[in-house]
Short mmCIF file of C-alpha atoms and ligand atoms in Angstrom, two decimals:
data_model
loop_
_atom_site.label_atom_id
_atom_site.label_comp_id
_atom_site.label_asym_id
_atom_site.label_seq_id
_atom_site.Cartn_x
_atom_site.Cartn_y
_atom_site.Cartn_z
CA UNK A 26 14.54 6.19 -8.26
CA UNK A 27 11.58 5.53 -10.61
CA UNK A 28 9.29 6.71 -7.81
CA UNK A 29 11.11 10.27 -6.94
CA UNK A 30 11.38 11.39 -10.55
CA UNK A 31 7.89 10.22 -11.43
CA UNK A 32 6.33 12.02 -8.28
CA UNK A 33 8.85 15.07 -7.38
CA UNK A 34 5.53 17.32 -8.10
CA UNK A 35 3.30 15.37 -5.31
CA UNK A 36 6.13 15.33 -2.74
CA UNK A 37 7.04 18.74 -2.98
CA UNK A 38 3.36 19.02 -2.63
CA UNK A 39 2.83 16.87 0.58
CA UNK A 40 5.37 18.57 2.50
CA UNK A 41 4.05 22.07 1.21
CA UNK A 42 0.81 21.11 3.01
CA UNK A 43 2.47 19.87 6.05
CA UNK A 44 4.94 22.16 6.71
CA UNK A 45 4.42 24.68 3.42
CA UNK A 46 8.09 23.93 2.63
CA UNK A 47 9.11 26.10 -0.50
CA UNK A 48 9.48 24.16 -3.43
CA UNK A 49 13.23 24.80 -3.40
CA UNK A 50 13.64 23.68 -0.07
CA UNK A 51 11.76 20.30 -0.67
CA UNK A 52 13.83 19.85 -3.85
CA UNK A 53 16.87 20.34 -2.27
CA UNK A 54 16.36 18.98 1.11
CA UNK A 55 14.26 16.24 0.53
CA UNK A 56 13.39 15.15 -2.98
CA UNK A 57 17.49 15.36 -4.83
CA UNK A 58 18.94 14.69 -1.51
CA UNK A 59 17.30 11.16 -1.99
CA UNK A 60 18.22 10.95 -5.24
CA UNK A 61 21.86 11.64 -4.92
CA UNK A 62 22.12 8.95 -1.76
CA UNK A 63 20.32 6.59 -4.11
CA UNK A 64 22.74 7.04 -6.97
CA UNK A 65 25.55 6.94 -4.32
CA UNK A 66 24.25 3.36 -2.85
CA UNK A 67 23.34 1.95 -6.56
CA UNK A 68 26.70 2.79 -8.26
CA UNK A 69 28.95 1.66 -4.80
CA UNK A 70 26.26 -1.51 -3.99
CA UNK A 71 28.15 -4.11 -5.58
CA UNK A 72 31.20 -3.46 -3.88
CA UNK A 73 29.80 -2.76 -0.30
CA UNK A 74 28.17 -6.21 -0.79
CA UNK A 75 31.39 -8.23 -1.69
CA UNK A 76 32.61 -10.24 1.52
CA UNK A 77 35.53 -8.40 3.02
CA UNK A 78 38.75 -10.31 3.09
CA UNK A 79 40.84 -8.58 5.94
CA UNK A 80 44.63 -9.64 6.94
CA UNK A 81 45.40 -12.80 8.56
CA UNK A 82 47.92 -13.45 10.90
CA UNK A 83 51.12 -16.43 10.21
CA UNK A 84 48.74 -19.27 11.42
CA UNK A 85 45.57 -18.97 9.31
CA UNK A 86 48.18 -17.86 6.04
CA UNK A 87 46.65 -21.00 4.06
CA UNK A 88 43.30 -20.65 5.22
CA UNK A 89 40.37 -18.12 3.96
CA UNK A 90 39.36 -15.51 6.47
CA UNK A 91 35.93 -13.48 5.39
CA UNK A 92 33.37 -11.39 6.19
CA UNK A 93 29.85 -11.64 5.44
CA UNK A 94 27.44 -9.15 4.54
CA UNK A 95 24.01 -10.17 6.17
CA UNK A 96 20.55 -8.78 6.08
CA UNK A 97 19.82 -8.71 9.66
CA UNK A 98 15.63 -9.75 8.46
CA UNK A 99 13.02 -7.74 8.97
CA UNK A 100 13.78 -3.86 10.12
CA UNK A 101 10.91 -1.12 11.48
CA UNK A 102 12.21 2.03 10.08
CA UNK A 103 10.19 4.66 12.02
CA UNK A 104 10.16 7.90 10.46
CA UNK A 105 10.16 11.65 11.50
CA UNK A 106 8.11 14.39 10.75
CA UNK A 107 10.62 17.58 10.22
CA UNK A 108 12.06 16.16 6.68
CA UNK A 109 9.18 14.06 6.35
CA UNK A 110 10.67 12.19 2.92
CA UNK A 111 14.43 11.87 3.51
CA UNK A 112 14.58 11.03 7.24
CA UNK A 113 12.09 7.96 6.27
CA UNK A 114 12.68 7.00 2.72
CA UNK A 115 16.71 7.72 2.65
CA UNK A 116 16.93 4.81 5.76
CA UNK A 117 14.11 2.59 4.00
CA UNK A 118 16.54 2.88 0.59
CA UNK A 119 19.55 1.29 2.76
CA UNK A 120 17.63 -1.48 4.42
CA UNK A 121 16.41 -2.34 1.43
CA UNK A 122 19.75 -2.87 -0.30
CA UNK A 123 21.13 -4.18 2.33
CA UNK A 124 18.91 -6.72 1.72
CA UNK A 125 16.22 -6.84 4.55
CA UNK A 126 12.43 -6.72 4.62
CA UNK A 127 10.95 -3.67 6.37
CA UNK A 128 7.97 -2.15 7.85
CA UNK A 129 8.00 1.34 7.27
CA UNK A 130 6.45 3.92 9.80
CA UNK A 131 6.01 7.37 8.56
CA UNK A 132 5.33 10.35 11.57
CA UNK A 133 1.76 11.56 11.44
CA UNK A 134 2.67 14.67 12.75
CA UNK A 135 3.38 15.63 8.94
CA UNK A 136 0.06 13.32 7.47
CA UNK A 137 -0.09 14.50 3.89
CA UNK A 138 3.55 13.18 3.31
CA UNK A 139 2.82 10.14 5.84
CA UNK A 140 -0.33 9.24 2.87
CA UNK A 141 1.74 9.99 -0.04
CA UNK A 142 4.01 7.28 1.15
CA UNK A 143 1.49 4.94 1.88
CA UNK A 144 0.03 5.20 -1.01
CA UNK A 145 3.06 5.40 -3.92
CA UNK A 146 5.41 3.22 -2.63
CA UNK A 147 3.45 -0.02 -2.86
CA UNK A 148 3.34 1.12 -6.74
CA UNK A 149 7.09 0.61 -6.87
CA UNK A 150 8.31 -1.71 -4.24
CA UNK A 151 7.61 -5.66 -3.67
CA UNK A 152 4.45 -5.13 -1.23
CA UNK A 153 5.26 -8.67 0.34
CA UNK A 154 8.36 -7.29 1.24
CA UNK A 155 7.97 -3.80 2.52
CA UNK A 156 4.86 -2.67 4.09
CA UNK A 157 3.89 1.01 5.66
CA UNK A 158 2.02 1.27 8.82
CA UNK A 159 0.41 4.37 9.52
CA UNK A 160 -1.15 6.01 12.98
CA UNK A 161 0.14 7.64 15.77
CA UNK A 162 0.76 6.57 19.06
CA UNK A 163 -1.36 3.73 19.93
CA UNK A 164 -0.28 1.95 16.48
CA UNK A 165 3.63 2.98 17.75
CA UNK A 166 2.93 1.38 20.77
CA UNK A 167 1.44 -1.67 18.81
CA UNK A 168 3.62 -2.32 16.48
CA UNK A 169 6.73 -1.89 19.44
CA UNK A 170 5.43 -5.00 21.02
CA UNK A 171 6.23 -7.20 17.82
CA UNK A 172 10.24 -8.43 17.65
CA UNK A 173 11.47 -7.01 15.08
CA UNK A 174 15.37 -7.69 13.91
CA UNK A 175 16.63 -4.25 13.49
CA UNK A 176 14.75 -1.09 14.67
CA UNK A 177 15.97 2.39 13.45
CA UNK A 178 14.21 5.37 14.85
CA UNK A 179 14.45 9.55 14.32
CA UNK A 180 12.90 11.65 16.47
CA UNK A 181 12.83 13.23 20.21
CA UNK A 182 15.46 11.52 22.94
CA UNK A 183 12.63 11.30 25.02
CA UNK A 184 10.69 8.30 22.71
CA UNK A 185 14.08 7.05 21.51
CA UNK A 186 14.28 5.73 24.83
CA UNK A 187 10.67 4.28 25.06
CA UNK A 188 12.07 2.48 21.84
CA UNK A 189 15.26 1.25 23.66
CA UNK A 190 13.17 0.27 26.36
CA UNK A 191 11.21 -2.24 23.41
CA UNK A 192 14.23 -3.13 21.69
CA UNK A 193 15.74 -4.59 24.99
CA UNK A 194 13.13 -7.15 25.60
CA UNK A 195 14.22 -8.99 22.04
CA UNK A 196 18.08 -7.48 22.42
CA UNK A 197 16.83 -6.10 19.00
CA UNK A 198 20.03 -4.02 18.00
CA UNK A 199 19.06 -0.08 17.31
CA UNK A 200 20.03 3.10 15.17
CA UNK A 201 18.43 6.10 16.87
CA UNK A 202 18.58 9.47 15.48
CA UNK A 203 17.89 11.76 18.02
CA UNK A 204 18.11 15.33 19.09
CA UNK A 205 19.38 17.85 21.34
CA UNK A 206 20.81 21.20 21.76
CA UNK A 207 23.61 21.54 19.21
CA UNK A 208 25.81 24.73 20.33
CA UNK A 209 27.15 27.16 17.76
CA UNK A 210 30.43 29.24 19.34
CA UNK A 211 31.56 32.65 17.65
CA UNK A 212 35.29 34.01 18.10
CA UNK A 213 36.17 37.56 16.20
CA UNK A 214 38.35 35.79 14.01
CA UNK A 215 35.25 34.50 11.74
CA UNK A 216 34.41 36.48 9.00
CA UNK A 217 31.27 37.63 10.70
CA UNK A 218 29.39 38.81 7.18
CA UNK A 219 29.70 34.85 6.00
CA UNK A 220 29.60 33.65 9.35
CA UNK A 221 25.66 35.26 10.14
CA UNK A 222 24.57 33.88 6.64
CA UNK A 223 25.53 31.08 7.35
CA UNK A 224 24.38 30.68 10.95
CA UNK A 225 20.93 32.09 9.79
CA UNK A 226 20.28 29.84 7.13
CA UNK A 227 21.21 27.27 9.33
CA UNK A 228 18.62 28.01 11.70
CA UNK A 229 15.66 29.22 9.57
CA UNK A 230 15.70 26.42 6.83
CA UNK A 231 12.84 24.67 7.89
CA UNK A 232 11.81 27.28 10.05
CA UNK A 233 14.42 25.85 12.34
CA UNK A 234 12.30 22.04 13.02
CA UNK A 235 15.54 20.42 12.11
CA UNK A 236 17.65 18.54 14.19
CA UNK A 237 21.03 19.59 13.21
CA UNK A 238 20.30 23.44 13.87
CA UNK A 239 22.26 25.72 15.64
CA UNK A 240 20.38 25.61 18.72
CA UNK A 241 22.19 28.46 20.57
CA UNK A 242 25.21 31.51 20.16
CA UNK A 243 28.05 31.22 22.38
CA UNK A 244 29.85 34.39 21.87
CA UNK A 245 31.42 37.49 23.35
CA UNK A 246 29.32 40.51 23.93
CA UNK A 247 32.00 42.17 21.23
CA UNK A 248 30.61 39.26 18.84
CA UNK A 249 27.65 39.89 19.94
CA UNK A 250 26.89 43.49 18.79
CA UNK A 251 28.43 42.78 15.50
CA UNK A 252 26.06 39.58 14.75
CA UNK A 253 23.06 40.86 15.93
CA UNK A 254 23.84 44.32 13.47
CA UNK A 255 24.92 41.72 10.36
CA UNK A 256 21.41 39.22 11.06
CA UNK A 257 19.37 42.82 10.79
CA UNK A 258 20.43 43.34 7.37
CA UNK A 259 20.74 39.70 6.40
CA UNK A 260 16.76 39.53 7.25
CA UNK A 261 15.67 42.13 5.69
CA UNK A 262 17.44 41.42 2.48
CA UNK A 263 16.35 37.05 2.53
CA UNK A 264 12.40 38.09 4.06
CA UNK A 265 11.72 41.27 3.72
CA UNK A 266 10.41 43.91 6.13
CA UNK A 267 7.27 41.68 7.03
CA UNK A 268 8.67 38.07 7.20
CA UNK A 269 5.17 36.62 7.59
CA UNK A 270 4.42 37.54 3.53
CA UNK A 271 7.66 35.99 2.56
CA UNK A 272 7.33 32.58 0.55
CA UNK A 273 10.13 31.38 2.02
CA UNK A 274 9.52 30.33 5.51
CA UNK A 275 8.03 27.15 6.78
CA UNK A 276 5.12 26.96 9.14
CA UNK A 277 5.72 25.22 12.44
CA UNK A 278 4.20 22.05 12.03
CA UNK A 279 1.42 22.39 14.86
CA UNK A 280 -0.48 24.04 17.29
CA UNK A 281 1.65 22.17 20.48
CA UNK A 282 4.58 23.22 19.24
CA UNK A 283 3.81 27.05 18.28
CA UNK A 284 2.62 27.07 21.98
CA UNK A 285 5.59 25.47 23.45
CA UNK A 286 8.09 27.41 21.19
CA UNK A 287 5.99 31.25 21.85
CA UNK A 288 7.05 30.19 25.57
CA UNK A 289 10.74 30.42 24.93
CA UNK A 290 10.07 33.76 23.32
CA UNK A 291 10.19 35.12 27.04
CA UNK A 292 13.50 34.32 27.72
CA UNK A 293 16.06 36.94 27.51
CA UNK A 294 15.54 40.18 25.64
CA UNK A 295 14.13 40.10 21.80
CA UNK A 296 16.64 41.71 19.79
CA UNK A 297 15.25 40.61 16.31
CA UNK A 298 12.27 39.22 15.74
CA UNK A 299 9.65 38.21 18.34
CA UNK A 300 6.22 37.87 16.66
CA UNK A 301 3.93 35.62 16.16
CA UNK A 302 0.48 34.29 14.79
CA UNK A 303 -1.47 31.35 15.88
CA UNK A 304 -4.04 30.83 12.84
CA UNK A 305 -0.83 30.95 10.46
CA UNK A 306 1.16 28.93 12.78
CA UNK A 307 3.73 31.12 12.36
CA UNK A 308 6.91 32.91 14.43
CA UNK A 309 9.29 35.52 13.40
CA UNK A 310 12.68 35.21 13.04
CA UNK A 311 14.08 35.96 16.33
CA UNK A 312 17.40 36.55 17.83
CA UNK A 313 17.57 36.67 21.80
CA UNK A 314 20.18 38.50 24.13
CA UNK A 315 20.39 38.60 27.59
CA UNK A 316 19.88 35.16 27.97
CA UNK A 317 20.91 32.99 31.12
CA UNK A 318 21.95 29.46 30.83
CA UNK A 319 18.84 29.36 33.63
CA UNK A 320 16.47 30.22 30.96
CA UNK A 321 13.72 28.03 29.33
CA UNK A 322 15.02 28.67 25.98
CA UNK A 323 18.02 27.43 27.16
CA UNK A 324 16.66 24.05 28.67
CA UNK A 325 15.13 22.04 26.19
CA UNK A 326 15.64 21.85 22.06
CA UNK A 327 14.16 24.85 20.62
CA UNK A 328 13.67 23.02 16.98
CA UNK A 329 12.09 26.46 15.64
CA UNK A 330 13.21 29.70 14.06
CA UNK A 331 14.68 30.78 17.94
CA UNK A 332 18.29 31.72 17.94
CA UNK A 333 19.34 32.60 21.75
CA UNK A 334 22.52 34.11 22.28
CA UNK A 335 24.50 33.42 25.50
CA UNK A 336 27.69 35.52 26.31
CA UNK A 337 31.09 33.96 27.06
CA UNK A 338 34.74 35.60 27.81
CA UNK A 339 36.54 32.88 25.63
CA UNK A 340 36.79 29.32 24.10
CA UNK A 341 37.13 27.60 27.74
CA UNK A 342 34.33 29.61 28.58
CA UNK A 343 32.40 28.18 26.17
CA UNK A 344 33.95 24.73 26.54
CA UNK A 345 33.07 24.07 29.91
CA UNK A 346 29.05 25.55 28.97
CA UNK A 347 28.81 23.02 26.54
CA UNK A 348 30.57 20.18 28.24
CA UNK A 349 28.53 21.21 31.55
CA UNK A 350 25.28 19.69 29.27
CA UNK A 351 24.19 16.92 27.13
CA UNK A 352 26.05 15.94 24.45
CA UNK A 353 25.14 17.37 21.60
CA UNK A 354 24.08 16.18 18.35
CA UNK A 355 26.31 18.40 16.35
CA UNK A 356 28.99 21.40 17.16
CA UNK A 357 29.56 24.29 15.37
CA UNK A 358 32.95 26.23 16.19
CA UNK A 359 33.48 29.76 13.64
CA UNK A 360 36.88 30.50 13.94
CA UNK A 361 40.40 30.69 12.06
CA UNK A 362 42.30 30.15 14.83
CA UNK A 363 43.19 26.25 14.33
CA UNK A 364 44.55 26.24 18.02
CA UNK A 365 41.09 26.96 19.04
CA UNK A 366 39.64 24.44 16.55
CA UNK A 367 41.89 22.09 18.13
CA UNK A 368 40.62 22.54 21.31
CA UNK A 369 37.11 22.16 20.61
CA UNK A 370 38.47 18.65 19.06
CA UNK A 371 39.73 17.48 21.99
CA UNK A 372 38.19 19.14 25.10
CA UNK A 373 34.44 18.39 23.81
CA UNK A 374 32.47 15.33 22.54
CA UNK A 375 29.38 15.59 19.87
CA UNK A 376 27.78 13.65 17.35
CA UNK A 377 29.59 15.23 14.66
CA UNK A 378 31.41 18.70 14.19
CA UNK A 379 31.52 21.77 11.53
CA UNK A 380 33.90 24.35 11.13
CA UNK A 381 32.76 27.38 9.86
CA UNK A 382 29.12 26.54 8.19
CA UNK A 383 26.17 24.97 9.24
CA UNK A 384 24.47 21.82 8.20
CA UNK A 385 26.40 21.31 5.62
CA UNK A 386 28.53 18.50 7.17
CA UNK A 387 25.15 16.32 6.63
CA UNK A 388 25.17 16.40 3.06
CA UNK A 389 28.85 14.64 2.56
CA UNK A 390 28.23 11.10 1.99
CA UNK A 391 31.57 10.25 3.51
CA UNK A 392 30.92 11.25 6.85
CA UNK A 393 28.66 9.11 8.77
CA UNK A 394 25.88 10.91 10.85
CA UNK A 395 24.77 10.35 14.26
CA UNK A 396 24.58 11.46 17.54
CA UNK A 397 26.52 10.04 20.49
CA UNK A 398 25.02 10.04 24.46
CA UNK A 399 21.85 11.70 24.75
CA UNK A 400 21.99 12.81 20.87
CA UNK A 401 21.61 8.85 19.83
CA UNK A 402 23.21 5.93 18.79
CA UNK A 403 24.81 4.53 15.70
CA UNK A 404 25.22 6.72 12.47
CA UNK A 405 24.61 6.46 9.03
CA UNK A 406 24.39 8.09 5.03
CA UNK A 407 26.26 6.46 2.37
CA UNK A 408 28.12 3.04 3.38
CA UNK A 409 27.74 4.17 6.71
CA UNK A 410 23.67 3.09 6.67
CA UNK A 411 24.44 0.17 4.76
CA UNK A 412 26.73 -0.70 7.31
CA UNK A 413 23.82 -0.02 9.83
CA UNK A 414 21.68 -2.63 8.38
CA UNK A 415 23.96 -5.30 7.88
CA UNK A 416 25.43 -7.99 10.38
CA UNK A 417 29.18 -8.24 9.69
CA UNK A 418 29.13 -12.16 9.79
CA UNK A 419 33.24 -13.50 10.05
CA UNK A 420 33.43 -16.54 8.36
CA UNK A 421 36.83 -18.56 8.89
CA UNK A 422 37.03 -21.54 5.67
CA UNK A 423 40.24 -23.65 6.61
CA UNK A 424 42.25 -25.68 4.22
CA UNK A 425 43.20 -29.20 4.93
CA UNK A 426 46.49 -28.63 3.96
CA UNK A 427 49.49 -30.45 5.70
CA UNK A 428 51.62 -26.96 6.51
CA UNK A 429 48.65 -25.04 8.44
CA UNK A 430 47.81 -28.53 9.99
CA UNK A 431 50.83 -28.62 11.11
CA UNK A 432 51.96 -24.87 12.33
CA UNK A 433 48.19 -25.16 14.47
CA UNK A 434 48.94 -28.57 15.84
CA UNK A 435 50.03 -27.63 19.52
CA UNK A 436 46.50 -26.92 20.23
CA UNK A 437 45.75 -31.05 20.05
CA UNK A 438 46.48 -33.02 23.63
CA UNK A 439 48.47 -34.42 24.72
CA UNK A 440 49.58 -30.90 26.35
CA UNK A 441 53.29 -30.38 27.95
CA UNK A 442 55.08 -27.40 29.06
CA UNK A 443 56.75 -27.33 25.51
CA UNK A 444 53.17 -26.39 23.96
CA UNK A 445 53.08 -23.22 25.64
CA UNK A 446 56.71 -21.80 25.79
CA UNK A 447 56.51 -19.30 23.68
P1 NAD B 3 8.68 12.56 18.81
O1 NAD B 3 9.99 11.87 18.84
O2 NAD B 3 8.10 13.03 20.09
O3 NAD B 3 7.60 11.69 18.12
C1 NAD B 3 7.99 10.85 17.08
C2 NAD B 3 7.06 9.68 16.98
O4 NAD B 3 7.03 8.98 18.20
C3 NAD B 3 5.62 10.05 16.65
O5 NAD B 3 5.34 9.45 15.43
C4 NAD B 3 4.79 9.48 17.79
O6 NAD B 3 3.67 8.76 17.33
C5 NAD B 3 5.73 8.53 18.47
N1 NAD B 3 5.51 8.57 19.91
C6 NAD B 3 5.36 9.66 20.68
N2 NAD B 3 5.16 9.29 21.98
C7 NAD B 3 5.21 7.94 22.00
C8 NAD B 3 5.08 6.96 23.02
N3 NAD B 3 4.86 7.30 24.28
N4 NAD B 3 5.17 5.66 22.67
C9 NAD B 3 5.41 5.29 21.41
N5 NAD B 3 5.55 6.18 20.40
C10 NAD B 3 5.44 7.47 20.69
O7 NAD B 3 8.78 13.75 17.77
P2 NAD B 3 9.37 15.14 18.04
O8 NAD B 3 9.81 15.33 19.47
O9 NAD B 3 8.45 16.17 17.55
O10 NAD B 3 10.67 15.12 17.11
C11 NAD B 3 11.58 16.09 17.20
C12 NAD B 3 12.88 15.55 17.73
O11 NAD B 3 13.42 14.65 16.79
C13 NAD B 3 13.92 16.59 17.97
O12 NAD B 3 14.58 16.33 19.17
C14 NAD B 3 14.88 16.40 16.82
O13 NAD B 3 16.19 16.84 17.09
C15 NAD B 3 14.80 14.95 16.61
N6 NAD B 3 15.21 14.60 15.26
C16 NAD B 3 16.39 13.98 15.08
C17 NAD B 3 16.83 13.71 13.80
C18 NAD B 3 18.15 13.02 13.55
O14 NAD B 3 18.39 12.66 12.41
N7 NAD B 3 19.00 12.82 14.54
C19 NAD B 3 16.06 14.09 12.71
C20 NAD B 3 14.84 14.71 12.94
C21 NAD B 3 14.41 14.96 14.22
#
């Protein structure tokens, strides 16, 4: 805690130069987000640490039946680059009181916040205890070799698989925090003013590099009209008539992925938005129509300020779309209609679900996060990652008392067909 409040001005500055996050963003998404989970895990720690003592059945009633909280050793947290500071620090926090050792591997895609880790934390943690390793590939590669007893991981499906593929070798058990394309469906029963806001600042926070984004629109062409017309005026009023000068928008972290994302521009028609500019690493806000489930955009994870918008007739429509494709890291349904909440419940399968807002379902410490299929495995935030770090060891402490001797006797030889009629 020490650490955040004595350096909020240097990590709002590290992820300013990596990804020129506002400072509001960075305070909000990154820097008190991590506070607040802290506070969460130091005021509940005692109690998440105290052996459970769950029910016991007739035979074991004068025996002890417990479960252990265990460190599982020594963890490789591997970090991402999109929320630089919470996706590497908030899972470092909950090995760490859950008791293990850890070797901590920030993303150098984002390097200034990658150094400012490197170099503060060993001011403020036990250095034999926790250690950072920075580099990119190669030192991934490297360090991937080594058995480790718990590896969690955030980042693309694609490497969460090459980590799999290392964990297996030791059976090292795994969190990963991975991506896809999370759909966002639209019915005309949403109040579409709230709705767009929303939906907007859902995509553009972060200039839309985040992993719980709405990826894509599935709405009617009615919907349709009446979005696009809300998102003009919602624009204009957050960035102004030439987003580029506004403060307010990220960058997109690099050249490779300005140059993959100015290839999904193409898909569809542009119906907000569409520009770009390489030296300032920076695209417009841009809504697409027209698109076909065929089209690039439509293929891979945008994770940037893309929002394509594919037409449906109706919520089976848009049920069999998503459950046609990978499962997604999060859904977001808009509608009153509870029926049709309902049947998004039951007739889909994601990571984790919102009704009516974006993002927001990541910031209640109750829920756990995580994707599910091709979106990741295992979840955490609040108990939930202290769960993730901990081996749930059941401990069974008999008594020697006559009465339970007795009632488990039967199980002793010599055995007879009395024994076991039950
Ligand atoms: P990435 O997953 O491609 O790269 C992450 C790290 O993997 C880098 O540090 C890199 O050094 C390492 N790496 C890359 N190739 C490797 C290889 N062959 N062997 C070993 N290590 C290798 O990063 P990305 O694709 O830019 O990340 C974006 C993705 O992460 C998106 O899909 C996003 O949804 C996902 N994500 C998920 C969460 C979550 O909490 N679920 C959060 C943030 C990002």
């Amino acid at each position: 805690m020490r650490m955040y409040e004595e350096n909020t001005t240097e990590m709002c500055e590290a992820l300013a130069s990596d990804l020129r996050k506002h400072k509001q963003e960075a305070i909000i998404m990154e820097v008190e987000f991590l506070k607040n989970d802290l506070r969460h895990t130091l005021m509940c720690l005692r109690e998440w640490c105290k052996p459970d003592e769950p029910e016991k059945s007739l035979v074991n009633i004068m025996d002890k039946v417990r479960i252990y909280k265990d460190p599982y050793g020594v963890v490789l947290v591997m970090g991402a680059w999109n929320y630089p500071m919470q996706l590497t620090l908030l899972p470092l926090a909950a090995a760490i009181a859950a008791g293990n050792c850890v070797i901590l591997k920030p993303s150098e895609i984002s390097p200034a916040t990658a150094k400012f880790i490197a170099d503060t934390l060993p001011k403020y943690i036990d250095n034999d205890c926790y250690q950072t390793v920075l580099g990119g590939i190669p030192e991934t590669t490297e360090l991937l070799k080594h058995r480790f007893d718990y590896i969690f991981y955030t980042g693309s499906t694609r490497v969460g698989q090459i980590v799999h593929q290392a964990a297996n070798k030791y059976l090292t058990p795994v969190t990963l925090e991975l991506g896809g394309k999370s759909p966002c469906y639209i019915d005309n029963t949403a109040d579409i003013s709230i709705t767009t806001k929303r939906v907007l600042w859902g995509k553009l926070v972060n200039s839309g590099q985040t992993c719980i984004a709405p990826d894509y629109i599935l709405c009617t062409k009615e919907v349709q009209t009446k979005f696009v017309e809300e998102a003009r005026k919602i624009l204009d009023e957050w960035y102004g008539k030439n987003p580029q000068e506004s403060p307010d928008l990220c960058r997109i972290v690099n050249q490779t992925n300005f140059h993959r994302l100015t290839t999904l521009l193409k898909s569809g028609n542009v119906a907000i938005g569409g520009k770009s500019d390489v030296q300032d690493l920076y695209i417009e806000p841009t809504i697409l129509i027209d698109v076909k489930p065929s089209d690039p955009v439509m293929q891979e994870e945008i994770f940037g300020p893309i929002l394509p918008v594919v037409n449906i007739e109706n919520a089976y429509d848009a049920i069999n779309f998503i459950n046609s494709r990978d499962t997604a890291l999060v859904m977001y349904i808009f509608t009153l209609d509870t029926q049709v909440q309902d049947l998004f419940v039951n007739g889909t399968q994601a990571g984790s679900m919102c009704m009516n807002d974006t993002i927001m379902q990541y910031a209640v410490d109750s829920l756990p996060f995580g994707g599910v299929g091709n979106s990741g495995i295992g979840a955490y935030h609040g108990k939930y990652s202290f769960d993730s770090f901990t081996h749930k060891k059941s401990c069974l402490i008999k008594s020697f008392n006559l009465l339970g001797e007795n009632l488990g006797s039967s199980r002793y030889p010599p055995y007879s067909e009395k024994k076991t009629n039950f």
